[in-house]
Coordinates of C-alpha atoms in Angstrom, one line a residue:
M4 CA -3.9 18.6 22.1
E5 CA -2.4 21.8 23.5
T6 CA 1.0 21.5 22.0
A7 CA 2.2 19.9 18.8
P8 CA 4.3 16.7 19.1
G9 CA 7.8 16.9 17.9
S10 CA 7.3 13.8 15.7
I11 CA 4.5 11.7 14.3
L12 CA 5.0 8.2 12.9
I13 CA 2.1 7.0 10.6
V14 CA 2.0 3.3 10.2
G15 CA 0.3 2.6 6.9
A16 CA 0.4 4.4 3.5
G17 CA -3.2 3.7 2.5
V18 CA -5.9 6.3 2.0
F19 CA -6.2 6.9 5.8
G20 CA -2.4 7.2 6.4
L21 CA -1.4 9.2 3.4
S22 CA -4.4 11.6 3.5
S23 CA -3.6 12.3 7.2
A24 CA 0.1 12.9 6.4
W25 CA -1.0 15.4 3.7
A26 CA -3.4 17.1 6.1
L27 CA -0.7 17.5 8.8
T28 CA 1.5 19.3 6.4
K29 CA -1.2 21.9 5.8
R30 CA -1.7 22.8 9.5
P31 CA 0.5 25.6 10.9
F32 CA 0.0 23.9 14.3
F33 CA 2.3 21.0 13.0
A34 CA 4.8 23.2 11.2
D35 CA 7.7 22.0 13.4
T36 CA 6.5 18.4 13.6
S37 CA 8.5 15.7 11.7
I38 CA 6.2 13.4 9.9
V39 CA 7.2 9.8 8.9
V40 CA 5.0 7.3 7.0
V41 CA 6.1 3.7 7.1
D42 CA 4.6 0.8 5.0
D43 CA 5.7 -2.4 3.4
I44 CA 5.2 -1.3 -0.2
R45 CA 7.7 -3.7 -1.7
G46 CA 9.7 -1.2 -3.7
A47 CA 6.9 0.5 -5.6
F48 CA 3.8 2.5 -4.6
P49 CA 1.1 1.5 -4.4
P50 CA 1.3 -2.1 -3.2
S51 CA -1.0 -4.3 -5.3
D52 CA -2.9 -5.8 -2.3
G53 CA -3.9 -2.5 -0.7
A54 CA -7.6 -2.0 -0.2
S55 CA -7.5 1.3 -2.0
V56 CA -5.6 0.0 -5.0
D57 CA -7.8 -1.2 -7.9
S58 CA -9.1 -0.2 -11.4
S59 CA -12.2 1.4 -9.9
R60 CA -14.0 2.4 -6.7
I61 CA -17.5 3.8 -6.3
I62 CA -17.8 7.6 -5.6
R63 CA -21.2 8.4 -4.1
A64 CA -23.0 10.5 -1.6
D65 CA -25.7 7.7 -1.4
Y66 CA -25.6 7.0 2.3
A67 CA -28.4 6.1 4.7
N68 CA -26.4 8.0 7.4
A69 CA -26.7 11.8 6.9
A70 CA -23.2 12.5 8.2
Y71 CA -21.5 10.3 5.7
A72 CA -23.8 11.6 2.9
D73 CA -22.8 15.2 3.8
L74 CA -19.1 14.4 3.9
A75 CA -19.2 12.4 0.7
S76 CA -20.9 15.3 -1.0
K77 CA -18.0 17.6 0.0
A78 CA -15.5 15.0 -1.3
Q79 CA -17.4 14.9 -4.6
E80 CA -16.9 18.6 -5.1
E81 CA -13.1 17.8 -5.3
W82 CA -13.6 14.7 -7.4
R83 CA -15.4 16.7 -10.0
K84 CA -12.5 19.1 -10.6
Q85 CA -11.1 17.9 -14.0
G86 CA -7.8 19.8 -14.4
D87 CA -4.8 17.7 -15.2
D88 CA -3.4 18.4 -11.7
D89 CA -6.8 17.9 -10.0
L90 CA -7.7 14.7 -8.3
G91 CA -10.5 14.0 -10.8
G92 CA -8.5 15.0 -13.8
Q93 CA -6.8 12.7 -16.5
G94 CA -9.7 10.2 -16.3
R95 CA -9.4 9.5 -12.6
Y96 CA -13.1 10.3 -12.0
T97 CA -16.1 9.5 -14.1
E98 CA -19.6 10.6 -13.2
S99 CA -21.5 7.7 -14.8
G100 CA -24.5 7.8 -12.4
F101 CA -25.2 5.2 -9.8
I102 CA -28.2 2.8 -9.3
T103 CA -28.9 1.7 -5.7
S104 CA -31.3 -1.2 -5.6
A105 CA -32.6 -3.8 -3.1
N106 CA -34.9 -6.8 -2.9
T107 CA -38.2 -6.9 -1.0
L108 CA -37.3 -10.2 0.5
E109 CA -33.9 -9.9 2.1
E110 CA -31.6 -12.9 1.6
V111 CA -30.0 -12.4 5.0
S112 CA -31.1 -10.3 7.9
V113 CA -28.4 -9.5 10.4
G114 CA -29.7 -6.7 12.6
G115 CA -29.6 -3.0 11.8
K116 CA -31.2 -1.8 8.6
T117 CA -32.3 -4.0 5.8
G118 CA -30.9 -3.3 2.3
M119 CA -34.3 -1.8 1.3
E120 CA -34.3 0.5 4.3
Y121 CA -30.8 1.6 3.6
A122 CA -31.6 2.3 -0.1
K123 CA -34.6 4.4 0.7
A124 CA -32.8 6.4 3.4
S125 CA -30.0 7.0 0.9
L126 CA -32.5 8.4 -1.6
D127 CA -33.8 10.7 1.1
N128 CA -30.3 12.0 1.8
V129 CA -29.6 12.5 -1.9
L130 CA -32.8 14.5 -2.4
R131 CA -32.0 16.6 0.7
L132 CA -28.5 17.4 -0.5
M133 CA -29.7 18.5 -3.9
K134 CA -32.4 20.7 -2.3
E135 CA -29.9 22.3 0.1
K136 CA -27.6 23.1 -2.9
G137 CA -30.5 24.7 -4.8
A138 CA -29.8 22.4 -7.7
Q139 CA -32.4 22.6 -10.6
E140 CA -31.6 19.4 -12.4
Q141 CA -33.4 16.2 -11.8
P142 CA -31.5 14.5 -8.9
A143 CA -32.7 11.0 -9.2
R144 CA -34.9 8.6 -11.2
V145 CA -36.9 6.1 -9.1
F146 CA -37.5 2.5 -10.3
H147 CA -40.7 1.2 -8.7
N148 CA -40.3 -2.5 -9.6
K149 CA -37.9 -5.1 -11.0
E150 CA -39.2 -4.6 -14.5
D151 CA -38.4 -0.9 -14.4
I152 CA -34.7 -1.7 -13.5
Q153 CA -34.5 -4.6 -16.0
N154 CA -35.8 -2.4 -18.9
Y155 CA -33.4 0.5 -18.0
L156 CA -30.3 -1.7 -17.8
G157 CA -31.3 -4.2 -20.6
V158 CA -30.9 -7.2 -18.3
Q159 CA -32.9 -10.3 -17.8
G160 CA -31.7 -11.3 -14.4
D161 CA -32.7 -10.0 -10.9
P162 CA -31.2 -6.5 -10.4
G163 CA -33.6 -5.7 -7.5
D164 CA -37.2 -5.0 -6.7
W165 CA -36.9 -1.3 -6.1
G166 CA -34.2 1.3 -6.7
Y167 CA -33.1 4.7 -7.9
L168 CA -30.6 6.2 -10.2
N169 CA -28.5 9.1 -8.8
Y170 CA -27.2 11.0 -11.8
G171 CA -24.6 12.7 -9.7
S172 CA -22.5 9.7 -8.5
G173 CA -19.9 7.7 -10.3
W174 CA -16.6 6.0 -10.0
A175 CA -12.8 6.6 -9.8
H176 CA -9.7 4.9 -10.9
A177 CA -8.5 4.0 -7.5
E178 CA -4.9 3.1 -8.2
E179 CA -4.3 6.2 -10.2
S180 CA -5.9 8.3 -7.5
M181 CA -3.7 6.8 -4.9
K182 CA -0.7 7.6 -7.0
W183 CA -2.0 11.2 -7.3
L184 CA -2.2 11.4 -3.5
Y185 CA 1.3 9.9 -3.0
K186 CA 2.6 12.6 -5.4
Q187 CA 0.9 15.4 -3.3
V188 CA 2.4 14.1 -0.1
Q189 CA 5.9 13.8 -1.7
G190 CA 5.5 17.3 -3.1
T191 CA 5.2 18.9 0.3
G192 CA 8.8 18.0 1.1
R193 CA 7.7 17.5 4.7
V194 CA 7.0 13.8 4.8
K195 CA 9.6 11.0 5.0
L196 CA 8.3 7.8 3.4
I197 CA 9.9 4.5 4.5
D198 CA 9.4 1.2 2.7
A199 CA 9.6 -1.4 5.5
H200 CA 7.5 -3.9 7.3
V201 CA 6.4 -3.0 10.9
D202 CA 6.8 -6.1 13.1
Q203 CA 5.3 -4.6 16.3
L204 CA 4.7 -1.4 18.2
V205 CA 7.2 -0.5 20.9
T206 CA 6.3 0.6 24.4
E207 CA 8.0 2.1 27.4
G208 CA 5.9 1.9 30.5
K209 CA 2.4 3.0 29.6
R210 CA 3.4 4.8 26.4
V211 CA 3.7 3.7 22.8
V212 CA 7.0 5.2 21.6
G213 CA 7.6 3.7 18.2
A214 CA 7.5 0.8 15.8
A215 CA 10.0 -2.1 15.5
L216 CA 10.7 -3.1 11.9
S217 CA 11.4 -6.6 10.6
D218 CA 15.1 -5.8 10.2
G219 CA 15.4 -5.2 13.9
S220 CA 15.6 -1.4 13.7
V221 CA 13.1 0.9 15.6
L222 CA 11.4 4.1 14.4
N223 CA 10.7 6.3 17.5
A224 CA 8.1 9.1 17.6
D225 CA 6.1 11.2 20.2
V226 CA 2.9 10.0 18.5
V227 CA 2.3 6.7 16.7
F228 CA -0.6 7.0 14.3
A229 CA -1.8 3.4 13.5
A230 CA -3.5 3.4 10.1
A231 CA -2.6 0.0 8.7
G232 CA -6.1 -0.8 7.4
A233 CA -7.0 -4.5 7.6
W234 CA -3.5 -5.2 9.0
T235 CA -4.0 -3.0 12.1
G236 CA -5.4 -5.9 14.1
G237 CA -2.1 -7.6 13.7
L238 CA -0.4 -4.7 15.6
I239 CA -3.1 -3.9 18.2
D240 CA -5.6 -6.2 19.8
L241 CA -8.9 -4.9 18.3
R242 CA -10.9 -8.1 18.7
G243 CA -14.7 -7.5 18.8
R244 CA -14.1 -4.0 17.6
V245 CA -12.4 -4.2 14.2
E246 CA -11.9 -7.2 12.0
A247 CA -10.2 -8.0 8.7
T248 CA -12.7 -9.4 6.1
G249 CA -11.9 -10.4 2.5
H250 CA -14.3 -9.3 -0.3
I251 CA -14.5 -10.7 -3.8
L252 CA -13.6 -8.9 -7.1
G253 CA -13.6 -10.4 -10.6
Y254 CA -12.5 -9.0 -14.0
V255 CA -13.4 -10.1 -17.5
D256 CA -12.1 -9.0 -20.9
I257 CA -14.7 -7.4 -23.2
T258 CA -14.7 -6.3 -26.8
D259 CA -14.6 -2.8 -28.2
E260 CA -18.3 -3.0 -29.0
E261 CA -19.2 -4.3 -25.6
S262 CA -17.2 -1.5 -24.0
K263 CA -19.0 1.2 -26.0
V264 CA -22.3 0.0 -24.6
L265 CA -21.2 -0.5 -21.0
R266 CA -19.3 2.8 -20.8
N267 CA -22.6 4.5 -21.0
H268 CA -24.1 2.5 -18.1
P269 CA -24.2 3.6 -14.5
V270 CA -22.6 1.8 -11.6
V271 CA -25.1 -0.7 -10.2
L272 CA -25.2 -2.0 -6.6
N273 CA -27.9 -4.4 -5.2
L274 CA -27.7 -3.9 -1.4
S275 CA -29.6 -7.1 -0.7
T276 CA -27.1 -9.3 -2.5
G277 CA -24.1 -7.0 -2.2
L278 CA -23.3 -7.6 -5.9
F279 CA -22.2 -4.6 -8.0
V280 CA -20.7 -3.8 -11.4
I281 CA -18.7 -0.7 -12.4
P282 CA -18.4 0.5 -16.0
P283 CA -15.4 -0.8 -17.8
R284 CA -11.9 0.7 -18.2
A285 CA -9.6 -0.3 -21.0
N286 CA -11.9 -3.1 -22.1
V287 CA -12.0 -4.8 -18.7
L288 CA -15.2 -5.1 -16.8
K289 CA -15.2 -5.5 -13.0
V290 CA -17.9 -7.2 -10.8
A291 CA -17.7 -7.5 -7.1
R292 CA -19.6 -8.1 -3.8
H293 CA -19.9 -5.6 -1.0
G294 CA -20.8 -8.3 1.6
Y295 CA -19.9 -9.7 5.0
G296 CA -16.6 -11.0 3.6
Y297 CA -14.5 -14.0 4.4
L298 CA -12.7 -14.4 7.7
N299 CA -9.2 -15.7 8.0
P300 CA -8.5 -16.6 11.7
T301 CA -4.8 -16.4 12.3
T302 CA -2.6 -16.7 15.3
I303 CA -1.0 -13.3 16.1
T304 CA 1.9 -13.2 18.6
K305 CA 2.9 -9.6 18.8
A306 CA -0.3 -7.5 19.0
L307 CA -0.3 -4.8 21.6
P308 CA -2.7 -5.7 24.5
S309 CA -5.5 -3.5 25.7
S310 CA -3.4 -1.9 28.4
P311 CA 0.1 -1.8 30.0
S312 CA -1.2 -4.1 32.8
E313 CA -1.6 -7.0 30.3
Q314 CA 1.2 -9.0 28.7
R315 CA 1.5 -9.6 25.0
K316 CA 0.3 -13.1 24.3
P317 CA -0.8 -15.0 21.3
I318 CA -4.3 -14.2 20.1
V319 CA -6.5 -15.4 17.2
A320 CA -8.0 -12.8 14.9
S321 CA -8.9 -12.5 11.3
Q322 CA -6.0 -11.2 9.1
P323 CA -5.6 -10.5 5.4
L324 CA -4.2 -13.3 3.2
T325 CA -2.8 -11.9 0.0
S326 CA -0.1 -12.5 -2.6
R327 CA 2.6 -11.1 -0.3
D328 CA 1.9 -14.1 2.0
G329 CA 2.8 -16.5 -0.8
A330 CA -0.9 -17.5 -1.1
G331 CA -1.8 -19.3 -4.2
N332 CA -5.4 -19.7 -5.3
T333 CA -7.5 -18.3 -2.4
F334 CA -10.7 -17.6 -4.3
P335 CA -13.5 -20.0 -3.4
A336 CA -16.0 -21.5 -5.8
E337 CA -18.8 -19.8 -3.9
A338 CA -17.2 -16.4 -4.8
K339 CA -17.0 -17.3 -8.5
G340 CA -20.6 -18.4 -8.5
E341 CA -21.8 -15.2 -7.0
L342 CA -19.8 -13.1 -9.4
R343 CA -21.3 -15.0 -12.3
R344 CA -24.6 -14.1 -10.8
A345 CA -23.6 -10.5 -10.9
L346 CA -22.8 -10.7 -14.6
R347 CA -26.2 -12.3 -15.2
D348 CA -28.2 -9.9 -13.0
L349 CA -26.6 -6.6 -13.6
V350 CA -25.0 -6.6 -17.1
P351 CA -26.9 -6.5 -20.4
S352 CA -27.2 -9.9 -22.1
M353 CA -23.8 -10.3 -23.8
D354 CA -23.0 -13.9 -22.7
M355 CA -20.9 -12.3 -19.9
E356 CA -21.9 -15.0 -17.4
N357 CA -19.7 -17.6 -19.2
R358 CA -16.7 -15.3 -19.9
P359 CA -13.4 -16.6 -18.5
W360 CA -11.9 -14.7 -15.7
K361 CA -9.0 -12.3 -16.5
Q362 CA -8.3 -12.0 -12.8
T363 CA -9.9 -12.6 -9.4
R364 CA -8.8 -11.3 -6.0
L365 CA -9.8 -10.5 -2.5
C366 CA -10.0 -7.0 -1.2
W367 CA -9.5 -6.8 2.6
Y368 CA -11.7 -4.4 4.6
S369 CA -11.1 -3.3 8.1
D370 CA -14.7 -3.9 9.4
T371 CA -16.5 -2.6 12.4
R372 CA -19.9 -3.7 13.9
D373 CA -21.8 -0.6 12.8
G374 CA -19.8 0.4 9.7
D375 CA -18.5 3.5 11.5
W376 CA -14.7 4.0 11.5
L377 CA -12.5 3.8 14.5
V378 CA -10.6 7.1 14.8
D379 CA -9.5 7.9 18.3
W380 CA -6.7 7.9 20.9
H381 CA -6.3 4.4 22.4
P382 CA -7.8 4.5 25.9
G383 CA -5.3 2.1 27.3
W384 CA -2.0 3.5 25.9
E385 CA -0.6 7.0 25.8
G386 CA 0.9 8.2 22.5
L387 CA -1.2 5.9 20.4
F388 CA -3.8 7.2 17.9
V389 CA -5.8 4.6 15.9
A390 CA -7.4 5.3 12.5
C391 CA -8.9 2.3 10.9
G392 CA -12.2 0.5 10.5
D393 CA -12.8 1.8 6.9
S394 CA -15.6 -0.8 6.6
G395 CA -15.3 -0.8 2.8
H396 CA -16.2 2.8 2.4
G397 CA -13.2 5.0 3.1
F398 CA -11.7 5.6 -0.3
K399 CA -14.3 7.9 -1.8
F400 CA -13.5 10.5 1.0
L401 CA -9.9 10.7 -0.1
P402 CA -9.8 14.5 -0.8
V403 CA -11.4 15.4 2.6
L404 CA -10.6 12.4 4.8
G405 CA -7.2 13.5 6.2
D406 CA -8.5 16.8 7.5
K407 CA -11.3 15.0 9.5
L408 CA -8.8 12.5 10.9
V409 CA -6.4 15.2 12.0
D410 CA -9.4 17.1 13.6
C411 CA -10.0 14.0 15.7
L412 CA -6.2 13.8 16.5
I413 CA -6.3 17.3 18.1
G414 CA -9.6 16.7 19.9
Q415 CA -11.8 18.8 17.5
G416 CA -13.6 15.9 15.7
G417 CA -17.1 17.2 16.5
E418 CA -20.0 15.0 15.3
L419 CA -17.8 12.8 13.2
G420 CA -15.4 12.4 16.1
Q421 CA -18.3 11.2 18.2
M422 CA -19.3 8.6 15.6
W423 CA -15.7 7.4 15.3
R424 CA -14.8 7.3 19.0
W425 CA -13.5 4.3 20.8
K426 CA -16.7 2.6 21.8
D427 CA -17.3 0.2 24.6
V428 CA -18.2 -3.2 23.3
E429 CA -19.4 -6.2 25.3
D430 CA -17.3 -9.3 25.2
E431 CA -19.7 -11.7 23.6
G432 CA -17.0 -13.9 22.1
V433 CA -17.2 -11.8 18.9
G434 CA -13.9 -11.8 17.0
R435 CA -12.6 -14.6 19.1
E436 CA -12.1 -18.4 18.8
V437 CA -14.1 -20.3 21.4
D438 CA -13.7 -24.1 21.7
G439 CA -12.1 -24.2 18.3
V440 CA -14.9 -22.2 16.6
Y441 CA -14.2 -18.7 15.3
R442 CA -17.1 -16.2 15.7
G443 CA -16.6 -13.3 13.4
L444 CA -17.6 -9.7 13.8
V445 CA -20.7 -8.8 11.6
T446 CA -21.2 -5.3 10.1
N447 CA -24.9 -4.6 10.4
D448 CA -25.4 -1.2 8.8
G449 CA -27.7 -2.5 6.1
S450 CA -25.2 -2.0 3.3
R451 CA -24.0 -5.7 3.1
G452 CA -25.2 -8.6 1.2
G453 CA -24.5 -12.3 1.0
K454 CA -23.8 -14.7 3.9
P455 CA -22.1 -13.6 7.2
G456 CA -19.5 -15.7 9.0
M457 CA -17.8 -17.5 6.1
I458 CA -14.3 -18.8 6.9
L459 CA -12.0 -18.5 4.0
K460 CA -10.2 -21.8 4.7
E461 CA -13.4 -23.7 5.0
E462 CA -14.8 -22.3 1.7
M463 CA -11.6 -23.2 -0.1
E464 CA -11.9 -26.8 1.2
K465 CA -15.4 -26.9 -0.1
S466 CA -14.1 -25.7 -3.5
S467 CA -11.5 -28.5 -3.7

């Protein structure tokens, strides 16, 4: 990018969109650029069904991929700042430690790394980072067998056959962190935030020139920055490249005494099952599954086609189904069973497994095949920049993410820009409905557990 655009419209006020808006305000290059962020927040930020809105999210540099480990380590430097006005202050970040484990016999093998390979590569990167920093403290404790992990956690279930504890990872209060980011963006005085639903992207010739809202009005801009998370596929045809997948979260009330015990426990994630537990906040314990997720095939009528030579036509792609859609109970029995298993395998024996649910919900990821994000100019349309594909691991990078996305915007993305580029994918029917059967995209980076390809509607029918 040789000259700064006069205006940028960011579609989406999640961690990708807001962090990018904040980063733009810090660049002298964009000093004269008007910046608008539009999202359907329903009157109050943050919206309850956003992927980055929750009581807790894992903050870790435990990645099999060295580039993500390095970037997460830089983000952690910001998370660890504990002043009231800092991101990690006022209880927003807790460094509890983090156990990564895996099973010797994988439950599901879907290409790429196995969970065990991912876990061991993550440990290698953690040890490398500590060595490069010249840190003297013990970076990690290795558990050589299931009994080691059971004894450390005080559990009787199956927490994994091998694992390690990284003392330097932890978790953050995601909702409060997003409120902090929103405050930073507002405080710049440079960003206009509009609460509205984007109906479709608007084009003129071969250029995307704005976004049409549900009330019929249009927001025009020189650059449209699409960062709508799992909803991005409803605006742009991303089939086979990015797909919305729903992931399970469950919450149970616990007593003061139970909370005292569990607050001193680390985050625990078994990469083979995808099940994980995060220390409690306000006497509420969260368990979840970082898996392949549920698919929700939906007919989309206004998605932007791949190029100006194609007409908009109805397509079928997975889309989020949340409370804003008027959805009632959309939590399958399979999900509840797996979360009960997490309470049994990863939490000390306190009869948690039979505790009634305080709340259950689905968190919608924007998944890619390899777990790498999609951050690049759209190859078929001028004026359209796409930033999505969080693949369930975008939030932890909140303090450094926007700068990296803006680097890609101006063509200076470097190694990360190469990882996140618009990649050619073969049309193998992935992310498409063929003869009435929907074949979902599968993320095969080794970090997922559970069963791939589950259709939300079908699982709900089984439940009933």
